[in-house]
Structures are given as structure tokens and as C-alpha cells.
Short mmCIF file of C-alpha atoms and ligand atoms in Angstrom, two decimals:
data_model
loop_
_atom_site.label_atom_id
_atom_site.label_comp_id
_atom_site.label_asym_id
_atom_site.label_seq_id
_atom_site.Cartn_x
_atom_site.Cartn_y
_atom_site.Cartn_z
CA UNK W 1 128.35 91.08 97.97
CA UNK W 2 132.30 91.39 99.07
CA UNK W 3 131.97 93.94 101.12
CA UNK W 4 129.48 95.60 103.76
CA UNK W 5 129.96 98.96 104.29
CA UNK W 6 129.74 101.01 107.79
CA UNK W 7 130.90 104.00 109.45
CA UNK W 8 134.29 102.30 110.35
CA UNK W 9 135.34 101.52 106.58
CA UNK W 10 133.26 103.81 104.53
CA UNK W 11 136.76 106.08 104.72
CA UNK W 12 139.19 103.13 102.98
CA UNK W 13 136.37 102.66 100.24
CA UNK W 14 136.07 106.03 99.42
CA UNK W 15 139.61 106.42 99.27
CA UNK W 16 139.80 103.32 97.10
CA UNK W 17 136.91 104.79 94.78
CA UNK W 18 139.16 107.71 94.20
CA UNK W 19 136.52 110.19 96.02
CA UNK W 20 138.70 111.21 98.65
CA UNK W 21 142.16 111.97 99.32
CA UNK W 22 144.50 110.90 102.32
CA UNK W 23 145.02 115.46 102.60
CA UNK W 24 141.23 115.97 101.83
CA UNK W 25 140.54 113.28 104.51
CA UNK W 26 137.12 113.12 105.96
CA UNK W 27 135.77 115.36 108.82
CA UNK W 28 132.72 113.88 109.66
CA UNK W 29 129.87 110.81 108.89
CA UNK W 30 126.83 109.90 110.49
CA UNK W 31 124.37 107.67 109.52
CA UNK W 32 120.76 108.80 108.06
CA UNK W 33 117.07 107.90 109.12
CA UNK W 34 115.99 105.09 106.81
CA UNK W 35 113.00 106.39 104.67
CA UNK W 36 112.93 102.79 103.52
CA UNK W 37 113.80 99.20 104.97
CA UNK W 38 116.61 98.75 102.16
CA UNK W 39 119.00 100.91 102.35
CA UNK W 40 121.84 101.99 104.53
CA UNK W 41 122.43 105.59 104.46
CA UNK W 42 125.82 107.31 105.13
CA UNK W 43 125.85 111.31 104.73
CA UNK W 44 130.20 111.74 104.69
CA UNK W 45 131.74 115.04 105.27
CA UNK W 46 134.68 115.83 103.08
CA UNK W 47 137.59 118.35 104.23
CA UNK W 48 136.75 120.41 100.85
CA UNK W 49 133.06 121.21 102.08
CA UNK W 50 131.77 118.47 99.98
CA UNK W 51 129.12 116.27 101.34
CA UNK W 52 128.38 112.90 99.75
CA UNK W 53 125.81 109.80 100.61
CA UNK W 54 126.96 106.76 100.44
CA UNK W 55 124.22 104.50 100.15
CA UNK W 56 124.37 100.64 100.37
CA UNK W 57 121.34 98.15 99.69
CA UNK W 58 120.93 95.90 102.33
CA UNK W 59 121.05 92.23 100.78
CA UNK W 60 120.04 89.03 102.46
CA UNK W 61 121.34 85.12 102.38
CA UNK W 62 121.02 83.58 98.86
CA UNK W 63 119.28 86.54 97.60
CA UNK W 64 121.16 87.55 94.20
CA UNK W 65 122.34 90.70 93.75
CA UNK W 66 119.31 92.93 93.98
CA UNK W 67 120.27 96.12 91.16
CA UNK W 68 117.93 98.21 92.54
CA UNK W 69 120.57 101.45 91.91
CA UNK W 70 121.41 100.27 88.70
CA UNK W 71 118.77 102.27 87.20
CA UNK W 72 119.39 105.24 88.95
CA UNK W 73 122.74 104.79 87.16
CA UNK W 74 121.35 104.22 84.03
CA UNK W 75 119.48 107.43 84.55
CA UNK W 76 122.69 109.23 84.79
CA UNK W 77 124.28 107.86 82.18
CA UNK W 78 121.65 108.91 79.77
CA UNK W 79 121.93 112.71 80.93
CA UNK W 80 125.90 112.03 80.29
CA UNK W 81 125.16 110.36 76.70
CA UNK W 82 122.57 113.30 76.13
CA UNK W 83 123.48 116.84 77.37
CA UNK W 84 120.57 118.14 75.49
CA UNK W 85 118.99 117.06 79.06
CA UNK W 86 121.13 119.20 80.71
CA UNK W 87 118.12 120.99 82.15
CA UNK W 88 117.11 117.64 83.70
CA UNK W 89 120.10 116.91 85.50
CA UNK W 90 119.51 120.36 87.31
CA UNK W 91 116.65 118.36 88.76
CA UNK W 92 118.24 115.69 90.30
CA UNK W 93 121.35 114.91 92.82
CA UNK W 94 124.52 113.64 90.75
CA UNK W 95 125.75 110.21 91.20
CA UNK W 96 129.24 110.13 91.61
CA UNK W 97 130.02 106.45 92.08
CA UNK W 98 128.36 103.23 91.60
CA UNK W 99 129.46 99.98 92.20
CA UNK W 100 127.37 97.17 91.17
CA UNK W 101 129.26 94.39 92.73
CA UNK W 102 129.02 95.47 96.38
CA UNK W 103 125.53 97.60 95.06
CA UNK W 104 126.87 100.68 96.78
CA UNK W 105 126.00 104.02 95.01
CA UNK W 106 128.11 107.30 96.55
CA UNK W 107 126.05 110.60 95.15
CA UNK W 108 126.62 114.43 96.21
CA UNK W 109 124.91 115.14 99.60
CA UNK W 110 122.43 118.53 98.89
CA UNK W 111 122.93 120.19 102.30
CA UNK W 112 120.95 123.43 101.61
CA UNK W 113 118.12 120.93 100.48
CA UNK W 114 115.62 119.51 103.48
CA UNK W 115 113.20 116.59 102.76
CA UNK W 116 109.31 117.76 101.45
CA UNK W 117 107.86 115.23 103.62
CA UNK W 118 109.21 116.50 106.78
CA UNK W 119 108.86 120.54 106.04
CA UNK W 120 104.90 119.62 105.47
CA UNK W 121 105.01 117.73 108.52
CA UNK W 122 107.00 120.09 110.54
CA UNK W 123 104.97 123.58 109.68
CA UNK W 124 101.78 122.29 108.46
CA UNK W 125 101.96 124.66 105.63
CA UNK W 126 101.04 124.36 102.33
CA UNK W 127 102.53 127.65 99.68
CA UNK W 128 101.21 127.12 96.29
CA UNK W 129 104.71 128.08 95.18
CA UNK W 130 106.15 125.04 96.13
CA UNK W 131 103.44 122.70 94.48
CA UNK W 132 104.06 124.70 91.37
CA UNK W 133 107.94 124.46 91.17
CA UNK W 134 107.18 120.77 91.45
CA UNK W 135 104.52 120.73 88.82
CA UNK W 136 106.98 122.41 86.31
CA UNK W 137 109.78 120.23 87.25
CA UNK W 138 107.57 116.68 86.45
CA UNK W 139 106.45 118.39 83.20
CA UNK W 140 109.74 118.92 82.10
CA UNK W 141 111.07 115.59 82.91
CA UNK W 142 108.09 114.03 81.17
CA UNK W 143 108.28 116.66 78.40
CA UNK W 144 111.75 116.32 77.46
CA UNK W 145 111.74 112.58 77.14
CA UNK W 146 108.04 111.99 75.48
CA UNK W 147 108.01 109.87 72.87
CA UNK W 148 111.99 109.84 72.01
CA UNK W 149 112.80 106.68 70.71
CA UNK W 150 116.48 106.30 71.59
CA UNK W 151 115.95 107.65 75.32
CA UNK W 152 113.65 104.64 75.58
CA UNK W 153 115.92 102.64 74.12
CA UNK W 154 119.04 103.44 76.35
CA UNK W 155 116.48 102.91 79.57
CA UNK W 156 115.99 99.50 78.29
CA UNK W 157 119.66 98.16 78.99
CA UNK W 158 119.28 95.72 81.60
CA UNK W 159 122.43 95.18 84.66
CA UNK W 160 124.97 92.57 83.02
CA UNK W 161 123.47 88.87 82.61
CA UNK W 162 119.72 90.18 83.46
CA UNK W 163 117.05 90.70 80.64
CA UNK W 164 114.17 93.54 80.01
CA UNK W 165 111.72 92.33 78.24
CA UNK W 166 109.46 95.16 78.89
CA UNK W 167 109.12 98.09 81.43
CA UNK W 168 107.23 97.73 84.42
CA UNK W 169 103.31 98.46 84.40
CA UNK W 170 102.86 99.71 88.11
CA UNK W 171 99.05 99.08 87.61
CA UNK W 172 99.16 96.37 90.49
CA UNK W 173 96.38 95.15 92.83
CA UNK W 174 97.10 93.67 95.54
CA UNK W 175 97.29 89.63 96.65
CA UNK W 176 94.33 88.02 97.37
CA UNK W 177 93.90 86.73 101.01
CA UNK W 178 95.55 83.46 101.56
CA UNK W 179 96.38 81.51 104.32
CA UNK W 180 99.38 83.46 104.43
CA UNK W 181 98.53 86.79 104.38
CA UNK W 182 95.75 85.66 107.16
CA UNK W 183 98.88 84.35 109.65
CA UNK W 184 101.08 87.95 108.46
CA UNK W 185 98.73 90.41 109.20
CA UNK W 186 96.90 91.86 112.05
CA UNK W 187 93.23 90.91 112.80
CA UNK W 188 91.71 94.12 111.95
CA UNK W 189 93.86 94.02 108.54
CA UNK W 190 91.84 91.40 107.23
CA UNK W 191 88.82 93.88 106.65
CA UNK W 192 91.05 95.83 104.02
CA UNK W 193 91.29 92.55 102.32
CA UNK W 194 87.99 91.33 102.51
CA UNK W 195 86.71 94.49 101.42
CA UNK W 196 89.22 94.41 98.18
CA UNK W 197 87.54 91.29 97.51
CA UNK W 198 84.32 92.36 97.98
CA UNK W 199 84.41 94.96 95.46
CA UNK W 200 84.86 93.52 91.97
CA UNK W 201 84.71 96.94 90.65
CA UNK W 202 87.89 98.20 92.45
CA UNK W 203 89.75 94.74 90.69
CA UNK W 204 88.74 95.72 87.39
CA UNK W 205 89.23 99.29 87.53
CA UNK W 206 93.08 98.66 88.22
CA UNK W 207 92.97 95.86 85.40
CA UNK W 208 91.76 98.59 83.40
CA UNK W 209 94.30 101.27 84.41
CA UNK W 210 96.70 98.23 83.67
CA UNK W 211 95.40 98.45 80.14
CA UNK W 212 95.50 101.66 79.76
CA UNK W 213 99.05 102.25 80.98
CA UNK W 214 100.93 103.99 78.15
CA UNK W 215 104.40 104.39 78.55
CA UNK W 216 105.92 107.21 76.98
CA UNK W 217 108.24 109.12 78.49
CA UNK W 218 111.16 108.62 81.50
CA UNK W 219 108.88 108.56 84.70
CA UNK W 220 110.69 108.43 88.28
CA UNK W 221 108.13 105.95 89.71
CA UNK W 222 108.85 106.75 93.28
CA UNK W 223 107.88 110.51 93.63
CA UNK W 224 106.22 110.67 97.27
CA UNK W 225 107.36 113.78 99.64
CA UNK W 226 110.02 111.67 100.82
CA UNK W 227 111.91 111.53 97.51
CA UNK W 228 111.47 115.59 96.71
CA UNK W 229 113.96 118.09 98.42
CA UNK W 230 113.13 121.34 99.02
CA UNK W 231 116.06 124.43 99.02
CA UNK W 232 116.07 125.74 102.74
CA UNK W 233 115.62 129.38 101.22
CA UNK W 234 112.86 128.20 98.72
CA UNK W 235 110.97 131.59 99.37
CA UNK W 236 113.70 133.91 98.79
CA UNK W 237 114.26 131.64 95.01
CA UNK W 238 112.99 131.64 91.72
CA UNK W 239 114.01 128.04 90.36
CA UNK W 240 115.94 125.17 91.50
CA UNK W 241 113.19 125.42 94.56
CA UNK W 242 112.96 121.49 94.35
CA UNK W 243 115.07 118.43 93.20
CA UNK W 244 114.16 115.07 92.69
CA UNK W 245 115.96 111.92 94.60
CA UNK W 246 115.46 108.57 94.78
CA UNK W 247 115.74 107.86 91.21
CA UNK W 248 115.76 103.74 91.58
CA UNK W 249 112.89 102.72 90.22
CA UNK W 250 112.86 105.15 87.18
CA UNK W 251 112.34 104.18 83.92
CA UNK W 252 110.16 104.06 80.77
CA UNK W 253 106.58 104.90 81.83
CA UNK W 254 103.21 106.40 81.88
CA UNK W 255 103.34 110.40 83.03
CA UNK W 256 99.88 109.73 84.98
CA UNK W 257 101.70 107.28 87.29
CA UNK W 258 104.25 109.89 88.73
CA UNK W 259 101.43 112.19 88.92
CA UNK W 260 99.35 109.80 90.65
CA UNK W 261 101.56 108.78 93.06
CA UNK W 262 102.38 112.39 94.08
CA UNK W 263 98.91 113.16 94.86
CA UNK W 264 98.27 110.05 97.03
CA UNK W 265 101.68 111.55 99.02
CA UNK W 266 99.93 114.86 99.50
CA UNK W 267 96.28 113.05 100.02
CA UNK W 268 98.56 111.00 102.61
CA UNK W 269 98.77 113.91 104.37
CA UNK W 270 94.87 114.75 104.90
CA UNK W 271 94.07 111.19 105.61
CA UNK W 272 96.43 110.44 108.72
CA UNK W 273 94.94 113.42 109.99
CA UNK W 274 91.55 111.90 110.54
CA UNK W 275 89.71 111.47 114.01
CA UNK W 276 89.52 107.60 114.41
CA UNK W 277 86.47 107.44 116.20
CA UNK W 278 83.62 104.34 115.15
CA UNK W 279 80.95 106.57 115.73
CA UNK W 280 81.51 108.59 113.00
CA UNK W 281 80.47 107.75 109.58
CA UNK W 282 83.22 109.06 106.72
CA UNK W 283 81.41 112.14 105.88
CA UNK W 284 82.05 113.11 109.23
CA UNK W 285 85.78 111.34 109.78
CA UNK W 286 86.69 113.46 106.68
CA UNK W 287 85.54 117.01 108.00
CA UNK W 288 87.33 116.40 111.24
CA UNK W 289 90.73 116.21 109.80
CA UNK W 290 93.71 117.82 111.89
CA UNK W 291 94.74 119.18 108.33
CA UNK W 292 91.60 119.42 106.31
CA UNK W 293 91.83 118.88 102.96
CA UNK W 294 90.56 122.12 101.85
CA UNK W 295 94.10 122.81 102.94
CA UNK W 296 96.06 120.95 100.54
CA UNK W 297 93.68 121.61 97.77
CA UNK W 298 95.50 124.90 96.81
CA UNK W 299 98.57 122.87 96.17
CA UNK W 300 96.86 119.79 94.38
CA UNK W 301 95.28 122.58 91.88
CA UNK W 302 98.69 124.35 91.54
CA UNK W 303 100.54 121.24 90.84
CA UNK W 304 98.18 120.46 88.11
CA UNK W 305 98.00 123.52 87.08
CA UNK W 306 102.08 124.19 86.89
CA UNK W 307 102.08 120.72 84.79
CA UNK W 308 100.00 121.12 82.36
CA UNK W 309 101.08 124.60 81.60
CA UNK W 310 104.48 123.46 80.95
CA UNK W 311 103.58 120.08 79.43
CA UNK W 312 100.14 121.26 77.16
CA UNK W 313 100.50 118.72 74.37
CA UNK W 314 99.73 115.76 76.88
CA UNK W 315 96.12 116.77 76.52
CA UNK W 316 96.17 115.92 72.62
CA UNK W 317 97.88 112.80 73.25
CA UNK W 318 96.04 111.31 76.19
CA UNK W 319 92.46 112.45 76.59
CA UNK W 320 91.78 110.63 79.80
CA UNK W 321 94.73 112.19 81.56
CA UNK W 322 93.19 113.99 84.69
CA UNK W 323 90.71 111.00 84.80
CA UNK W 324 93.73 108.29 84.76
CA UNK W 325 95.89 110.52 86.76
CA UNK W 326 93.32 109.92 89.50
CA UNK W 327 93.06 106.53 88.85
CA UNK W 328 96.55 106.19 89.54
CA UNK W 329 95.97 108.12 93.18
CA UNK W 330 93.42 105.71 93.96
CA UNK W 331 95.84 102.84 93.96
CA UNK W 332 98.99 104.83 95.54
CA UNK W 333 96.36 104.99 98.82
CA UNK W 334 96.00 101.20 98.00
CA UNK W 335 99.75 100.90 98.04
CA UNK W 336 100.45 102.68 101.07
CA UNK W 337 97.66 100.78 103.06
CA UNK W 338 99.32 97.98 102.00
CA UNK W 339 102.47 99.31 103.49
CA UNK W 340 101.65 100.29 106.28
CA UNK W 341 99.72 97.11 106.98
CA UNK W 342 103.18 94.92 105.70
CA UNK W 343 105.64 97.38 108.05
CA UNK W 344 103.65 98.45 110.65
CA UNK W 345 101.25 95.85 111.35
CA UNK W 346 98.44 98.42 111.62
CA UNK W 347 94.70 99.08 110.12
CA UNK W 348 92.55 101.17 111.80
CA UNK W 349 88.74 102.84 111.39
CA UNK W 350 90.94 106.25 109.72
CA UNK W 351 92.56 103.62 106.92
CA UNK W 352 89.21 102.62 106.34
CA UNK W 353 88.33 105.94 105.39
CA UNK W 354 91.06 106.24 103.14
CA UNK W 355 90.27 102.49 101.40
CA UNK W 356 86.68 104.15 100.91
CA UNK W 357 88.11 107.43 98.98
CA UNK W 358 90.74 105.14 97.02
CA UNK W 359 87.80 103.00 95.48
CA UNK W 360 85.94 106.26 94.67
CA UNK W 361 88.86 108.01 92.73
CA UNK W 362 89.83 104.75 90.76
CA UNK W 363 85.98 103.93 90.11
CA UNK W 364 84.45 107.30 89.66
CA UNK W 365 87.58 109.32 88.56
CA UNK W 366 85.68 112.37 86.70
CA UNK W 367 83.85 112.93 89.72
CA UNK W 368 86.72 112.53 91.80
CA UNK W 369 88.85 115.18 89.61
CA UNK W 370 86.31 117.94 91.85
CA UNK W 371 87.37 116.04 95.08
CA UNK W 372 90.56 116.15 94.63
CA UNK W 373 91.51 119.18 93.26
CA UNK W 374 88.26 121.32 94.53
CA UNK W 375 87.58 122.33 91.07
CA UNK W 376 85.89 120.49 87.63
CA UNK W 377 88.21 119.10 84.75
CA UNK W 378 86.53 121.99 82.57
CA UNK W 379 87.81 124.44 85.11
CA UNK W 380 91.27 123.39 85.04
CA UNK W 381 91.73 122.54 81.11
CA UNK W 382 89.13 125.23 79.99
CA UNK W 383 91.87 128.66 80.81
CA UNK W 384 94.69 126.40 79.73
CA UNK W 385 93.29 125.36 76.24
CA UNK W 386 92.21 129.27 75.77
CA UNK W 387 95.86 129.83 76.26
CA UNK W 388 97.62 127.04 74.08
CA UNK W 389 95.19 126.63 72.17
CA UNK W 390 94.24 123.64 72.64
CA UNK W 391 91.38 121.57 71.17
CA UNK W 392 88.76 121.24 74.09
CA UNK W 393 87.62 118.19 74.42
CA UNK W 394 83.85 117.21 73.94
CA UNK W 395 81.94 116.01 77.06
CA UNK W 396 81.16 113.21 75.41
CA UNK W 397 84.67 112.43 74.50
CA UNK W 398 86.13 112.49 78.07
CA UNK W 399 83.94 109.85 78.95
CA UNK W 400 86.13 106.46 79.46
CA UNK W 401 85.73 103.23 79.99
CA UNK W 402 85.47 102.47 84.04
CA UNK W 403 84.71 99.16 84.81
CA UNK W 404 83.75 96.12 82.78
CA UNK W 405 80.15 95.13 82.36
CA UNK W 406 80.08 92.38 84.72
CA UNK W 407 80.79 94.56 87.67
CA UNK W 408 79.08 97.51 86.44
CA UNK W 409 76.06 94.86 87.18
CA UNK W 410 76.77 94.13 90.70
CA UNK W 411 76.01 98.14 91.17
CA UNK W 412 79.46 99.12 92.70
N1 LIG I 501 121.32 114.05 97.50
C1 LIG I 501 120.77 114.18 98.69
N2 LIG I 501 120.95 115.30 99.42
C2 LIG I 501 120.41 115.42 100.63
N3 LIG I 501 119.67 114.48 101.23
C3 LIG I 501 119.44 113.35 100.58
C4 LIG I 501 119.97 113.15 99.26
N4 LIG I 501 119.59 111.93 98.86
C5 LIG I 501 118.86 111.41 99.86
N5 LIG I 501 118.77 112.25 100.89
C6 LIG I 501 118.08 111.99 102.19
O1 LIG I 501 118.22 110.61 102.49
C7 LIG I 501 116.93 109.96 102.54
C8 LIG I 501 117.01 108.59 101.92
O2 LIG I 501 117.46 108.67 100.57
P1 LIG I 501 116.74 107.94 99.38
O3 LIG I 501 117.59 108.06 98.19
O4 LIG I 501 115.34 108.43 99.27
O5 LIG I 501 116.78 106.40 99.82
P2 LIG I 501 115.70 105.39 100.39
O6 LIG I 501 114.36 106.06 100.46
O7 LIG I 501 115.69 104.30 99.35
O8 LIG I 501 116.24 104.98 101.71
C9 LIG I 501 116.01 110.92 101.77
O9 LIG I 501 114.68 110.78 102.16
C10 LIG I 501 116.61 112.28 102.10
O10 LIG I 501 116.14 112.73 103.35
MG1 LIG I 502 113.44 107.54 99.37
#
């Protein structure tokens, strides 16, 4: 990296980008919360009105250079090479600039937009309308892209002198306890990893979900309420409620994963709302929740709902979807325990609770699809197939593979 970029030179390297002008000069800059440990995050106001962040990926001694924006370029490029997509870059926040070399990526600042995660947060209030602009907007992202041979083609250029042998599979568990992890993490920690050891059956349903992991289509991989924006006047609109950001770690991939991981957001929500108190069992932990899950459930259902209204066909294609689409919320609570233990060197009796509901959705996932979403699988596919026609599938036929024998045994 040549160059590391901060409030006092950001003006010289846009002006050497060709973004601004010495007469359309900038009036202000200030730096942005970090969502994530990466990143620096410069939000630059230009004399025209234009906002832009400049974002620059922090980099440490002898580490190469890490590409993580590269794909978020790529992304953009395809839109450019495709304008039949034009409807997807509506979703999303242009990139104007990207620089590999100093991995510094300039795109337009939204200012009527506010960040998902911190409306929830802020009003505790959960309209349906939201969920279901979001719904749509996944669908037609996934829909657009399914099964098109040169889209998945163009997302497999790799950055210059790197190789892609093959996309990602996000299906990860986590490290097994070593020595290491035992002198990382605090004491209490340790029980989420003994406990993930303990349970063969949660091991195996993620190798299974590894298995099954069909990509198809161009997924975001990120999309948590931190990486949706939400227009300031989203009750007064009709479309362009939502946009997508964050668009690093998109690429070809399985349309249960993005759903997935956007559930475990909004579950995310529920379960840091729990009453950590030892003398309650989870049963009781769960009903106590500052924000009960019976709130959220509304949403859950209407961004289900939205999707598979505007994306039908997935249900010929994958007849496990709701089941693996749980699945894949199962691990994103993993994933974020996992976090939080890694950043915030914290496990308590509430993360617990959550480990407990993130081994029953990825090992029980039909009879999690009524947890979740407050209704059955028959109840949300049933109106939908009525209405596109749709072949319903057989009760039999829904039934998939869990777990292998072995640990079906050991009665998990
Ligand atoms: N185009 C944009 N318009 C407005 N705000 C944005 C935009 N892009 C990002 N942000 C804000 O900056 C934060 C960090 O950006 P993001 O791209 O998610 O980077 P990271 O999470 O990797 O730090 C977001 O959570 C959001 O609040
Ligand atoms: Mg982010």
C-alpha cells in the first residue's frame, strides 16, 4: 500500500482521482462509525451537494494486499457490462472509484438513506412494509442472475495475479478448541466450544448444509441490518424503500445463504433482548425478551413471503429451501457468537440461549420453519402455489436428509 488515506489528504486524492475539482472543492468530511474492524470510513462533502465515502481497508505489516473491494468492483462492472440489470443497480450504492493498489474504493454517499440496524434499534418497531421491500429486493437480485451462465462467469475473474478456483461455500463450522483458542478467549467462552463439541449432530448438520450448498445465482453474502439502508421517508414511498451496501463479499452463491443470514440479523435482535438470569431455564429466558419475538415474527413472515412471491420458481428448483434457509440461520447465530466472543471477549447465560436455538434450527429445520416464522411451511407455500401455480410438494418429499446416521445414534 503507497498511500494511507485520512482526513488531511483525502482532498489531494480525490482531486487526483478526478472526483473533485479545485472550484467544486470540498465543504466538509468526517469520519464514520466502523460497523467493522477493517475499514476506514470517510463520508466527503462536495460543493455540488454530492456526498461520497471514501473507504480504505486497513492493511497490516507483511500482509499482501487484502482485495476485499475488488469484488464489490467486480459487481459493478457486471451491471456496466449488462444493463439488462439495470433494475439491480437501483438496489445498490454506485461505486465511483476503485483503486486496487492503495485498496481504496470512493462510492456515492446515500444521505436520505439511514442504516436498518440502527432504525430497529432506535424505535423498536417492526412495519411489515419494510421486511417486504426487502424480500422483493433479494428475490430480484437472486432472480435476475439464477442460473445465467456468463454472469457466473464474469464473477469468477479473480484481482490480477490471484486465482478462483471455485466460489466460496459459507457452510463453515467453527475451530475446534485448541490450546489457542483456550489462551484467546474468555473463561466462560469455553462452554460455547465445549458444547460445539459435544454435539456431533450440530458438526454434521453444517457438513451437510456444506453439501448441499448450491450456488446459483449472485448472492451478497453479507446482508445483516448493518449492510441494508433504509430511505428516511420509507412510509411516504412505494419502491426504492431499501438499498443494499456492503457488496464485498458478493459473489456466486446459494440464495438460502443471504436469506439465512438476514434472519439470524433480525433473530439477533430478539436474542440480545433476553433477561440473563441463571435461574431461568430457556423456555423462560425466551418469553422474557425486551423485544419478544412474537414481535419480529410479522416481518420474518413478510420477508418470506415478499421473496417467494417475486422469486416462485425457486420452489421447483430447490425443494428444501425454507428447510435450508433455516439451516443457514442456525449457523449465522453460530457466526455471530463467534464474533462477539473474537471482538468482544464476551459469552454470557443469554448467548447460551441463542447457541441452544441455533442447534435446533440447523438440526430440526422443518420444525423450526413454525419457530421462526410463527407459521408451518404448508402455510406459507400452500396460498403461494394456489397463486403461481405451483406444484405442492408431497409431505413426504420435503423430508431431507438432517444428520448422518452416526449422530442420529447418539440421540441429539
Ligand atoms: N452508500 C452509502 N450511503 C450512506 N451510508 C453508507 C453508504 N455505504 C455505507 N454507509 C454507512 O457506512 C457504514 C459502513 O459501510 P460498509 O460498506 O458497510 O463498510 P464496513 O461494514 O465494511 O465497515 C454502513 O453501515 C452505513 O452506515
Ligand atoms: Mg458493513
Amino acid at each position: 500500500m503507497l498511500l494511507s488515506l485520512s482526513s488531511q489528504n483525502v482532498i489531494q486524492y480525490l482531486q487526483a482521482a478526478g472526483l473533485c475539482s479545485l472550484e467544486n472543492g470540498i465543504t466538509d468530511k468526517s469520519e464514520l462509525p466502523r460497523s467493522s474492524k477493517k475499514n476506514f470510513n470517510l463520508r466527503v462533502k462536495l460543493g455540488n451537494n454530492q456526498q461520497l465515502l471514501v473507504q480504505q481497508e486497513h492493511r497490516f505489516e507483511d500482509e499482501g494486499n487484502p482485495h476485499e473491494f475488488f469484488n464489490e468492483w467486480l459487481f459493478q462492472q457486471l451491471l456496466r457490462q449488462f444493463p439488462v440489470l439495470g433494475n439491480i443497480a437501483a438496489i445498490a450504492s454506485l461505486v465511483v472509484h476503485y483503486d486496487a493498489e492503495n485498496s481504496i474504493l470512493v462510492r456515492n454517499y446515500l444521505s436520505d438513506y439511514l442504516e436498518l440496524q440502527s432504525f430497529y434499534q432506535k424505535n423498536d418497531i417492526f412495519p411489515t412494509e419494510i421486511a417486504t421491500a426487502i424480500g422483493k429486493t433479494i428475490a430480484s437480485l437472486h432472480r435476475a442472475t439464477f442460473q445465467r451462465r456468463e454472469y457466473r462467469d464474469f464473477m469468477s475473474t479473480a484481482p490480477e495475479g490471484q486465482f478462483r478456483y471455485s466460489f466460496y461455500n459459507p457452510a463453515q463450522g467453527i475451530d475446534t478448541l485448541t490450546p489457542e483458542i483456550f489462551g484467546a478467549v474468555p473463561k466462560e467462552a469455553l462452554q460455547f466450544y465445549t458444547y460445539y463439541q459435544r454435539y456431533e449432530c450440530l458438526e454434521s448438520a453444517i457438513a451437510d448444509l456444506a453439501y448441499e450448498w448450491k450456488p446459483c445465482c449472485l448472492t451478497h453474502n453479507d446482508l445483516t441490518l448493518s449492510n441494508i439502508l433504509l430511505h428516511s421517508r420509507w412510509d411516504k414511498l412505494d419502491n426504492c424503500l431499501v438499498k443494499l451496501i456492503d457488496w464485498e463479499a458478493c459473489a456466486w452463491g446459494d440464495p438460502t445463504f443471504d436469506l439465512g443470514t438476514l434472519i439470524a440479523s433480525y433473530l439477533k435482535i430478539w436474542l440480545s433482548s433476553l433477561v440473563v438470569d441463571p435461574m431461568l431455564d430457556l423456555e423462560e429466558s425466551l418469553q422474557l425478551a425486551v423485544t419478544p419475538l412474537e414481535v419480529i415474527q410479522p416481518s420474518l413472515l413478510a420477508l418470506i413471503r415478499a421473496y417467494l412471491n417475486e422469486f416462485p420458481a425457486i420452489l421447483e428448483h430447490r425443494q428444501d429451501f425454507l428447510a435450508r434457509v433455516i439451516q443457514f440461520a442456525g449457523l449465522g447465530l453460530i457466526h455471530q457468537l463467534q464474533a462477539k466472543i473474537k471482538f468482544q471477549q464476551h459469552f454470557d447465560n443469554a448467548d447460551m440461549s441463542a447457541l441452544h436455538l441455533a442447534q435446533n434450527l440447523l438440526t430440526m429445520p422443518e420444525k423450526s420453519i413454525h419457530t421462526v416464522f410463527g407459521v408451518s411451511q404448508l402455510e406459507i407455500v400452500a396460498l403461494l402455489a394456489e397463486k403461481h401455480q405451483l406444484a405442492q410438494p408431497q409431505k413426504e418429499q420435503k423430508l431431507v436428509r438432517l444428520y448422518y446416521e452416526k449422530t442420529r445414534l447418539r440421540g441429539c
